[in-house]
XYZ file of C-alpha atoms in Angstrom:
611
model
C 2.533 -37.827 -60.836
C 1.955 -38.383 -57.065
C 3.255 -36.499 -53.916
C 2.562 -37.092 -50.678
C 3.255 -34.140 -48.172
C 3.878 -34.665 -44.347
C 3.292 -32.423 -41.180
C 4.904 -33.783 -38.116
C 7.301 -33.525 -34.750
C 5.722 -30.648 -33.176
C 2.138 -30.507 -32.606
C -1.131 -31.833 -35.105
C 0.964 -34.173 -37.670
C -0.999 -35.025 -40.778
C -0.495 -36.637 -44.130
C -2.135 -35.589 -47.949
C -2.096 -36.835 -51.080
C -1.867 -35.057 -54.355
C -2.400 -37.209 -57.446
C -1.949 -34.788 -60.564
C -2.919 -31.704 -59.441
C -5.823 -32.917 -57.100
C -6.050 -33.298 -53.455
C -7.729 -36.589 -53.088
C -7.156 -37.270 -49.180
C -6.044 -35.558 -46.091
C -6.146 -36.737 -42.533
C -4.691 -35.587 -39.064
C -3.030 -38.233 -37.180
C -4.880 -37.509 -34.091
C -8.007 -38.792 -35.056
C -6.580 -42.516 -35.444
C -4.451 -42.594 -32.451
C -7.259 -40.874 -30.489
C -4.054 -38.872 -28.905
C -5.236 -34.831 -29.207
C -2.814 -32.838 -31.226
C -0.516 -35.794 -31.954
C 2.956 -34.566 -33.183
C 4.440 -37.790 -33.872
C 5.303 -39.246 -37.654
C 1.973 -39.969 -38.615
C 2.070 -43.328 -39.820
C -1.991 -43.798 -39.621
C -2.574 -40.684 -41.699
C -0.115 -41.941 -44.621
C -1.776 -45.474 -44.576
C -4.941 -44.089 -44.680
C -4.047 -42.026 -47.426
C -2.086 -44.891 -49.384
C -5.274 -47.110 -48.871
C -7.815 -44.822 -50.242
C -5.420 -44.483 -53.283
C -5.139 -48.542 -53.390
C -1.216 -47.865 -53.904
C 1.970 -48.818 -52.163
C 4.485 -46.424 -51.128
C 6.635 -46.813 -54.173
C 3.490 -45.328 -56.744
C 4.383 -42.242 -54.760
C 6.720 -40.262 -56.797
C 7.688 -37.472 -54.223
C 7.270 -37.506 -50.593
C 7.411 -33.878 -49.217
C 8.015 -32.485 -45.781
C 6.699 -28.864 -44.562
C 10.025 -27.623 -42.903
C 13.313 -27.143 -42.318
C 14.322 -28.792 -39.680
C 18.172 -27.136 -39.750
C 17.017 -23.403 -40.202
C 14.358 -24.272 -37.033
C 17.750 -25.069 -35.077
C 19.397 -22.565 -36.263
C 17.105 -20.120 -34.576
C 16.788 -22.044 -31.745
C 20.935 -21.597 -30.766
C 21.285 -17.559 -31.818
C 18.239 -16.823 -30.273
C 19.672 -18.418 -26.944
C 23.278 -16.803 -28.180
C 21.688 -13.306 -28.317
C 20.288 -13.775 -24.891
C 22.429 -15.642 -23.266
C 23.203 -16.359 -20.052
C 19.230 -15.615 -19.449
C 17.881 -19.135 -20.575
C 20.446 -21.485 -19.856
C 18.175 -24.102 -17.980
C 15.405 -24.049 -21.284
C 18.341 -24.574 -23.777
C 19.867 -27.656 -20.967
C 16.454 -29.282 -21.460
C 15.739 -28.336 -25.188
C 19.415 -29.840 -26.725
C 19.094 -33.233 -25.819
C 15.894 -33.883 -27.798
C 17.178 -31.575 -30.738
C 20.755 -33.422 -30.747
C 18.929 -36.586 -30.431
C 16.063 -36.063 -32.869
C 14.716 -33.466 -34.183
C 18.080 -32.128 -35.636
C 18.376 -35.421 -37.541
C 14.356 -35.579 -38.863
C 15.389 -36.281 -42.430
C 16.715 -39.642 -41.133
C 13.736 -40.158 -38.653
C 11.521 -39.820 -41.905
C 13.559 -42.183 -44.386
C 13.509 -44.841 -41.252
C 10.199 -44.640 -41.373
C 9.230 -44.400 -44.848
C 11.639 -47.550 -45.411
C 8.948 -49.661 -42.852
C 6.764 -49.386 -46.221
C 9.442 -49.374 -49.123
C 13.121 -50.307 -47.782
C 14.219 -49.710 -51.650
C 12.589 -46.081 -51.918
C 15.392 -43.508 -53.128
C 15.030 -40.975 -50.349
C 18.458 -39.268 -51.582
C 16.002 -37.996 -54.257
C 12.384 -38.208 -53.702
C 12.139 -36.443 -50.095
C 12.078 -32.984 -50.387
C 11.623 -30.047 -47.413
C 9.964 -26.801 -48.131
C 10.290 -23.657 -45.603
C 7.062 -23.482 -42.800
C 5.641 -20.294 -44.757
C 6.014 -21.622 -47.999
C 4.225 -24.537 -46.925
C 1.818 -22.688 -45.246
C 1.699 -20.147 -48.277
C 0.859 -23.300 -50.965
C -1.664 -24.904 -48.652
C -3.753 -21.164 -48.667
C -3.176 -20.236 -52.520
C -2.704 -23.336 -54.904
C -6.460 -24.695 -53.909
C -7.975 -21.707 -53.857
C -10.411 -20.597 -56.473
C -8.582 -17.771 -57.381
C -6.121 -17.463 -60.704
C -4.376 -14.875 -59.181
C -4.103 -13.548 -55.259
C -2.108 -12.071 -52.467
C -1.276 -14.666 -49.890
C -0.718 -13.637 -46.314
C 0.178 -16.402 -43.264
C 0.427 -15.546 -39.500
C 1.392 -18.021 -36.997
C 3.589 -18.311 -33.762
C 6.984 -19.263 -35.784
C 8.371 -22.056 -38.275
C 11.828 -21.378 -39.094
C 12.068 -17.837 -38.407
C 9.026 -16.320 -40.488
C 5.526 -15.438 -38.282
C 3.978 -13.228 -40.594
C 4.670 -13.722 -44.171
C 3.379 -12.024 -47.445
C 3.198 -13.970 -50.800
C 2.352 -13.702 -54.207
C 0.359 -16.143 -55.999
C -0.404 -16.692 -59.889
C -1.221 -19.578 -61.895
C 1.223 -22.198 -61.072
C 3.815 -19.533 -59.439
C 4.030 -18.996 -55.801
C 6.887 -16.250 -54.774
C 7.435 -15.135 -51.350
C 7.962 -11.413 -50.972
C 8.290 -10.301 -47.508
C 8.487 -11.851 -44.102
C 8.649 -10.751 -40.322
C 11.032 -12.510 -37.950
C 11.182 -14.490 -34.507
C 10.717 -13.367 -31.933
C 8.139 -10.673 -33.497
C 4.960 -12.559 -33.525
C 1.133 -12.221 -33.688
C 0.733 -15.929 -32.794
C 3.115 -15.836 -30.268
C 1.529 -12.239 -28.553
C -2.035 -14.167 -28.648
C -0.661 -17.052 -27.328
C 0.986 -14.922 -24.360
C -2.043 -13.926 -23.414
C -3.904 -17.443 -23.707
C -1.474 -19.040 -21.283
C -1.921 -16.067 -18.955
C -5.386 -16.023 -18.373
C -5.048 -19.684 -18.060
C -5.465 -21.582 -20.813
C -3.304 -24.420 -23.065
C -0.847 -22.558 -25.453
C -1.371 -24.118 -29.558
C -4.916 -25.285 -28.128
C -6.966 -22.765 -25.830
C -6.201 -20.193 -28.497
C -10.089 -20.182 -29.575
C -11.335 -19.948 -26.110
C -9.522 -16.461 -25.825
C -11.336 -15.929 -28.953
C -14.671 -16.950 -27.901
C -14.609 -15.284 -24.394
C -13.699 -12.034 -26.168
C -17.134 -10.888 -26.826
C -18.075 -11.111 -22.622
C -15.483 -8.282 -22.026
C -14.457 -4.628 -23.137
C -10.996 -3.729 -25.056
C -10.021 -2.062 -21.390
C -6.475 -2.525 -22.284
C -5.821 -2.451 -26.035
C -3.999 1.000 -25.708
C -2.158 -0.208 -23.089
C -1.067 -3.515 -25.207
C -0.145 -0.756 -28.192
C 1.849 1.574 -26.081
C 3.600 -0.920 -23.897
C 4.087 -3.967 -25.376
C 3.166 -3.648 -29.274
C 5.070 -1.186 -31.619
C 2.155 -1.315 -34.443
C 3.417 0.819 -37.939
C 0.813 2.179 -40.186
C 1.754 -0.326 -42.795
C 0.790 -3.616 -40.074
C 4.143 -4.523 -39.075
C 4.942 -4.775 -35.449
C 7.877 -5.641 -33.100
C 7.018 -6.969 -29.741
C 9.141 -5.445 -26.057
C 10.383 -8.459 -25.575
C 11.084 -7.730 -21.670
C 7.484 -8.763 -21.244
C 7.869 -12.318 -22.273
C 9.908 -15.505 -21.555
C 8.927 -17.450 -24.898
C 12.503 -17.095 -26.148
C 14.308 -18.313 -23.690
C 12.331 -19.518 -20.461
C 9.741 -21.960 -20.073
C 6.825 -19.685 -19.761
C 5.125 -17.524 -22.372
C 5.043 -14.212 -19.976
C 6.829 -12.892 -17.112
C 6.760 -10.907 -13.921
C 7.046 -7.638 -15.579
C 3.784 -8.891 -18.329
C 1.426 -9.638 -14.900
C 2.976 -6.395 -13.141
C 0.719 -4.605 -16.230
C -1.836 -6.405 -16.310
C -2.771 -6.708 -12.596
C -0.787 -10.066 -10.901
C -0.180 -13.479 -11.555
C -1.419 -15.762 -14.646
C -4.667 -17.120 -14.021
C -4.614 -21.142 -12.475
C -6.599 -22.945 -14.942
C -8.924 -24.618 -12.269
C -9.664 -20.619 -10.940
C -13.175 -19.020 -11.931
C -13.027 -16.384 -14.573
C -13.275 -13.113 -13.718
C -14.162 -9.734 -15.420
C -10.874 -9.113 -15.801
C -9.997 -11.815 -17.902
C -13.033 -11.565 -20.061
C -11.539 -7.886 -20.575
C -8.092 -8.867 -21.206
C -9.462 -11.517 -23.643
C -11.309 -8.708 -25.715
C -8.398 -6.537 -25.482
C -5.890 -8.948 -27.090
C -8.870 -10.098 -30.070
C -8.929 -6.407 -30.730
C -5.124 -5.977 -31.332
C -5.105 -8.728 -33.661
C -8.036 -7.745 -35.717
C -6.588 -3.871 -35.558
C -2.793 -5.911 -36.794
C -4.578 -7.930 -39.520
C -6.708 -5.113 -41.372
C -3.549 -3.101 -40.982
C -1.520 -5.775 -43.173
C -4.993 -6.779 -45.581
C -4.319 -2.602 -46.001
C -0.722 -2.447 -46.989
C -0.940 -5.752 -48.805
C -3.977 -4.308 -50.822
C -1.836 -0.980 -51.700
C 1.410 -3.091 -52.363
C 0.476 -5.604 -54.547
C -3.075 -3.966 -56.147
C -4.555 -7.829 -56.322
C -8.112 -8.440 -56.250
C -7.882 -11.288 -53.755
C -6.471 -12.329 -50.886
C -5.917 -16.195 -49.318
C -5.315 -16.381 -45.861
C -3.335 -19.595 -43.825
C -1.438 -19.968 -40.627
C -2.941 -20.731 -36.954
C -3.915 -17.017 -36.365
C -6.074 -17.467 -39.568
C -7.987 -19.947 -37.335
C -9.325 -16.380 -35.837
C -12.451 -16.374 -37.988
C -13.495 -12.880 -35.870
C -10.700 -11.554 -37.376
C -11.414 -12.651 -40.713
C -14.962 -11.338 -41.043
C -13.885 -7.529 -39.507
C -11.380 -8.024 -42.650
C -13.901 -9.101 -44.758
C -16.435 -6.449 -43.968
C -13.678 -3.431 -44.839
C -14.309 -4.435 -48.604
C -10.243 -4.381 -48.884
C -10.630 -7.488 -51.181
C -12.912 -8.981 -53.769
C -12.370 -12.127 -52.173
C -11.216 -13.871 -48.981
C -10.237 -17.522 -49.187
C -8.647 -19.521 -46.211
C -7.451 -22.693 -45.440
C -9.634 -24.786 -43.449
C -6.715 -26.929 -41.814
C -4.740 -23.430 -41.468
C -2.447 -24.651 -38.986
C 0.584 -27.317 -38.982
C -1.864 -30.037 -39.998
C -2.557 -28.031 -43.163
C 1.116 -27.907 -43.800
C 0.889 -31.432 -45.290
C -0.623 -29.889 -47.746
C 0.888 -27.174 -48.659
C 4.626 -29.019 -48.789
C 2.790 -31.306 -51.363
C 1.252 -28.906 -53.049
C 4.597 -26.683 -53.242
C 6.730 -30.106 -54.207
C 3.608 -30.263 -57.345
C 4.067 -27.113 -58.920
C 6.660 -25.330 -57.464
C 9.585 -28.224 -57.598
C 8.259 -29.835 -60.512
C 6.437 -27.336 -62.107
C 3.620 -29.039 -62.756
C 0.355 -26.532 -64.189
C -2.281 -26.185 -62.472
C -6.252 -26.083 -63.044
C -9.128 -24.151 -61.517
C -12.388 -26.639 -61.164
C -14.272 -23.015 -62.258
C -16.325 -23.156 -59.001
C -15.498 -23.267 -55.359
C -11.777 -24.562 -54.560
C -9.874 -27.777 -54.172
C -10.517 -28.912 -50.666
C -13.300 -30.515 -52.192
C -15.434 -29.095 -48.865
C -12.395 -30.244 -46.513
C -14.148 -33.662 -46.532
C -11.067 -35.626 -47.345
C -10.620 -38.166 -44.688
C -11.829 -41.699 -44.254
C -15.436 -43.192 -44.797
C -17.310 -46.072 -44.525
C -20.197 -48.083 -46.041
C -23.116 -48.714 -44.523
C -22.357 -52.344 -44.223
C -19.294 -51.656 -42.380
C -20.963 -49.593 -40.045
C -23.647 -51.770 -39.281
C -20.858 -54.447 -38.560
C -19.092 -52.377 -36.181
C -21.698 -51.043 -34.261
C -22.964 -54.664 -33.836
C -19.373 -55.623 -32.800
C -19.704 -53.032 -29.609
C -23.063 -53.885 -28.758
C -25.181 -50.962 -30.139
C -28.642 -50.831 -30.709
C -30.193 -49.506 -33.621
C -32.273 -49.175 -36.945
C -31.443 -49.465 -40.229
C -33.329 -46.819 -42.568
C -33.619 -45.904 -46.144
C -31.631 -42.810 -46.467
C -34.684 -40.826 -46.438
C -36.107 -42.121 -43.727
C -32.770 -41.302 -42.223
C -32.543 -37.366 -42.979
C -36.269 -37.230 -42.255
C -36.160 -38.866 -38.645
C -33.091 -37.059 -37.929
C -34.587 -33.866 -39.129
C -37.416 -34.564 -36.761
C -35.267 -35.327 -33.767
C -33.705 -31.765 -34.474
C -36.905 -30.268 -34.201
C -37.613 -31.917 -30.999
C -34.996 -30.090 -29.314
C -32.894 -33.345 -29.517
C -28.940 -33.044 -29.387
C -27.670 -35.325 -32.454
C -24.577 -36.772 -33.164
C -24.100 -36.980 -36.847
C -21.404 -38.856 -39.229
C -21.794 -39.298 -42.522
C -19.079 -39.779 -45.162
C -15.756 -38.326 -45.123
C -14.164 -37.080 -42.155
C -13.374 -33.447 -42.149
C -9.514 -32.280 -42.597
C -8.989 -29.369 -39.925
C -10.043 -28.566 -36.967
C -13.610 -27.707 -37.524
C -16.857 -30.582 -37.848
C -18.541 -29.480 -41.254
C -21.589 -31.894 -40.962
C -19.319 -35.391 -41.489
C -18.481 -35.851 -37.850
C -21.157 -33.302 -35.837
C -23.130 -33.031 -32.906
C -26.516 -31.147 -33.724
C -28.650 -29.090 -32.484
C -32.077 -26.815 -33.002
C -30.541 -23.288 -33.328
C -33.660 -21.743 -32.137
C -33.734 -23.302 -28.519
C -32.531 -20.937 -25.899
C -31.498 -24.016 -24.099
C -29.359 -25.861 -26.385
C -26.050 -23.615 -26.081
C -25.908 -24.395 -22.297
C -27.055 -28.151 -22.820
C -24.445 -29.286 -25.168
C -21.843 -26.939 -23.081
C -22.337 -28.460 -19.717
C -24.341 -31.738 -20.834
C -22.758 -33.001 -23.852
C -19.123 -31.398 -24.193
C -18.092 -31.088 -21.016
C -16.678 -27.359 -21.632
C -16.832 -24.170 -20.657
C -20.512 -22.848 -20.584
C -19.386 -19.837 -22.432
C -18.063 -21.109 -25.813
C -19.834 -20.600 -29.023
C -21.104 -22.783 -31.028
C -21.841 -22.229 -35.054
C -24.713 -22.109 -37.020
C -24.597 -24.583 -40.194
C -27.009 -22.650 -42.681
C -27.748 -23.514 -46.224
C -25.759 -21.520 -48.916
C -28.952 -19.818 -50.457
C -30.927 -19.002 -47.020
C -28.004 -17.184 -45.458
C -28.554 -13.718 -45.790
C -31.949 -14.415 -44.346
C -30.318 -14.210 -41.001
C -26.719 -12.764 -41.177
C -25.125 -9.558 -42.491
C -23.308 -11.874 -45.556
C -23.413 -12.564 -49.039
C -20.632 -14.802 -49.774
C -19.520 -18.261 -49.135
C -17.814 -19.552 -45.473
C -18.279 -23.242 -46.185
C -15.262 -23.572 -43.443
C -16.550 -22.115 -40.864
C -13.977 -19.236 -40.829
C -16.098 -16.179 -40.852
C -17.859 -14.875 -38.235
C -20.473 -11.823 -39.223
C -23.412 -9.911 -37.664
C -27.211 -11.504 -37.287
C -29.786 -9.456 -39.797
C -31.426 -6.534 -37.185
C -34.641 -7.899 -38.218
C -33.880 -11.303 -35.899
C -32.504 -9.648 -33.304
C -34.185 -9.352 -29.614
C -33.882 -6.089 -28.129
C -32.525 -6.372 -24.519
C -34.433 -4.931 -21.580
C -32.901 -2.351 -19.656
C -32.309 -4.555 -16.844
C -30.533 -7.213 -19.580
C -28.087 -4.106 -21.011
C -26.815 -3.531 -17.309
C -25.250 -7.209 -17.285
C -21.788 -7.661 -17.362
C -19.340 -10.754 -18.809
C -20.752 -13.943 -18.431
C -24.144 -13.234 -17.001
C -24.739 -12.039 -20.497
C -24.604 -15.966 -21.724
C -27.908 -16.778 -20.805
C -29.920 -13.916 -22.488
C -31.555 -14.674 -25.668
C -30.396 -12.428 -28.423
C -32.317 -13.661 -31.104
C -34.318 -15.808 -32.984
C -31.289 -18.447 -33.397
C -30.087 -18.150 -29.681
C -28.443 -21.070 -29.876
C -25.488 -19.875 -32.603
C -26.181 -15.707 -31.735
C -22.692 -14.591 -29.775
C -23.239 -12.234 -27.298
C -22.239 -9.681 -29.745
C -25.093 -10.375 -31.759
C -22.765 -12.478 -34.630
C -22.100 -16.335 -35.533
C -19.687 -18.250 -36.760
C -21.100 -19.226 -40.225
C -21.189 -22.623 -41.958
C -22.688 -22.332 -45.307
C -23.974 -25.604 -46.057
C -23.370 -26.242 -49.983
C -25.404 -29.446 -51.935
C -22.446 -30.271 -54.143
C -20.342 -30.809 -51.622
C -22.088 -32.608 -48.796
C -25.007 -33.783 -50.163
C -26.981 -35.555 -46.868
C -26.418 -32.763 -44.663
C -27.680 -30.101 -47.114
C -31.007 -32.449 -47.433
C -30.864 -33.211 -43.748
C -31.215 -29.164 -42.861
C -33.506 -28.956 -46.118
C -35.893 -31.393 -44.164
C -35.332 -29.306 -41.267
C -36.795 -26.441 -42.640
C -39.804 -27.909 -44.507
C -40.588 -29.319 -41.098
C -39.640 -26.149 -38.776
C -39.609 -22.869 -41.385
C -35.838 -22.615 -40.077
C -32.482 -23.692 -42.286
C -30.160 -22.847 -39.578
C -29.321 -25.996 -36.820
C -26.324 -25.973 -34.842
C -23.020 -27.359 -35.728
C -20.000 -28.495 -33.211
C -17.652 -31.156 -33.112
C -18.365 -34.417 -32.877
C -16.212 -34.870 -29.577
C -16.268 -34.342 -25.597
C -13.454 -32.012 -24.662
C -10.049 -33.458 -24.355
C -11.124 -35.960 -27.268
C -9.921 -35.455 -30.585
C -13.021 -35.275 -32.994
C -14.603 -39.076 -34.228
C -13.474 -41.138 -36.973
C -14.896 -44.372 -36.961
C -18.041 -45.946 -35.817
C -16.796 -47.025 -32.413
C -15.184 -43.502 -31.595
C -19.031 -42.362 -32.561
C -20.534 -44.623 -30.167
C -18.291 -44.136 -27.614
C -18.781 -40.300 -27.622
C -23.004 -40.966 -28.030
C -22.468 -43.207 -25.150
C -20.158 -41.078 -22.549
C -22.465 -37.781 -22.790
C -26.239 -37.109 -23.145
C -26.127 -36.825 -26.952
C -29.883 -38.501 -27.307
C -30.014 -39.995 -30.962
C -26.739 -40.908 -33.040
C -26.827 -41.134 -36.687
C -23.862 -43.068 -38.374
C -24.434 -43.653 -42.269
C -28.271 -44.949 -42.297
C -27.712 -46.358 -38.632
C -29.936 -44.547 -36.368
C -29.589 -45.392 -32.663
C -32.048 -43.462 -29.703
C -30.026 -43.441 -26.355
C -33.123 -44.842 -24.534
C -32.670 -48.509 -26.492
C -29.092 -48.609 -25.871
C -27.860 -50.967 -22.850
C -27.023 -48.031 -19.443
C -24.369 -50.632 -18.668
C -22.432 -49.320 -21.783
C -22.668 -45.933 -20.456
C -18.759 -44.256 -20.044
C -17.980 -41.242 -17.514
C -16.875 -39.366 -20.347
C -17.280 -36.287 -17.966
C -13.964 -37.711 -15.486
C -12.387 -39.889 -18.133
C -9.934 -36.973 -19.908
C -7.817 -34.690 -18.920
C -9.427 -31.133 -19.148
C -7.297 -28.971 -21.663
């Protein structure tokens, strides 16, 4: 039995294939088109899933879409009617697109699929799930739990913005919902917009900026904007927002409350913006923890699964974990809309078709999230030769040893091995790596490799068996979705002068003996590396440990600002040549920057629209 899941037409389009209950492939369309957050029909991702399985579309039993367009249209119409005549300009702009395209997505999907298989019976085999149902299915069914509560939090699906479900075996029951316009995701996005970042892609920047500020506005937000109840349910005062019917997230009343107009994206970040980031982060954490407590009280279950865009807030996830409300917390690694493709397929397989669910008895069903394309060593060599790259082909042991030595020599390393990750995080398959002990590595990677804001933090990738030697953390975090404090013994005490620093001045003060991955609040966004899911990455860190005594490396996504994460050897080569990455390792091909023809160098710093 095969089910193909699809998410498309809003942002982060993707496709996923389930075969006899196992998730065998999944990929985002942006990785193939090189268009960040590509919202188009995921033609390339679908083709990859079919090719990977060695099948044609006629061999797929059902195609499942991740939401219901008619319900979204209903919400749009009811919202405009409720706020009329306010918002007419927004309504006028939205209607042509809906009436021409979005309202007829079943027809769009059918027409796209007919390009592969004209005779496919779409009336019987094309299924639609609700948005939060897809999120919930993506969180529970691949989780390692037989039974769990499922909490989904995002901007908005059809109507739901926050939902609670209960999963048991192959059953998933939706229990409670908070409806639009009251949304924790849209609240966070409003502050993302107000502090000058791009909505739907800049929220993680606000999270990264938060430790540099103080939550001075937390009480003001809770007093004026958010009516937060003890059980975590909430309502937002819509007089401060413009997202229901306007073309902005916030309005002048919001600006008056927080000190003026929104920040222009190119303006310098001030302490005020950092305090706003810290405040909305603190409010979000409070909401998530209260929701967690009420979920535990209502359901009594030991474990919880999380999905939706808000579940990518790894700081809030880490604080929920440390509250010890649940025995286990599992977060879908592609928690945003891309993961809806996985959820739609699972919901169809278990919910619609009633197929049994089998746990693997160890980790989870996401296979480390290594679900995308890979390339043989011969294919890699052929492709790199075609673009003019100069490289050495090494044995596997030589490749691991020389890469570990490059890291020990404080070099920035581009690393591409095995199947591409599914989701927004690089997890050691398409990564840029560095030495976590280096006091200059964070600044180097941000300003000279990634061409992005200097405050942006990097994640520590650590051998699973060593994680508690570095962090106050004693469980798995394979998907970089938990933040935890650095252990006290590794922290560096600040001098009196350093303690007096504010905001971005804190950036270049080492906080621990792994300064490149230690945030200014002494925490780190952890990835535990497991031999069974990514042996090349595990072996690399083990070799680095043998050389240096350290089993932590910097892991950041293999891309530059404005680009999706690399997919192919050619993508990796272009990123290598367009940045100050010093060593590139693709399969068994080892490349040094000094060996390359300088005529190939690309000006990545100015080549892409900054987001």
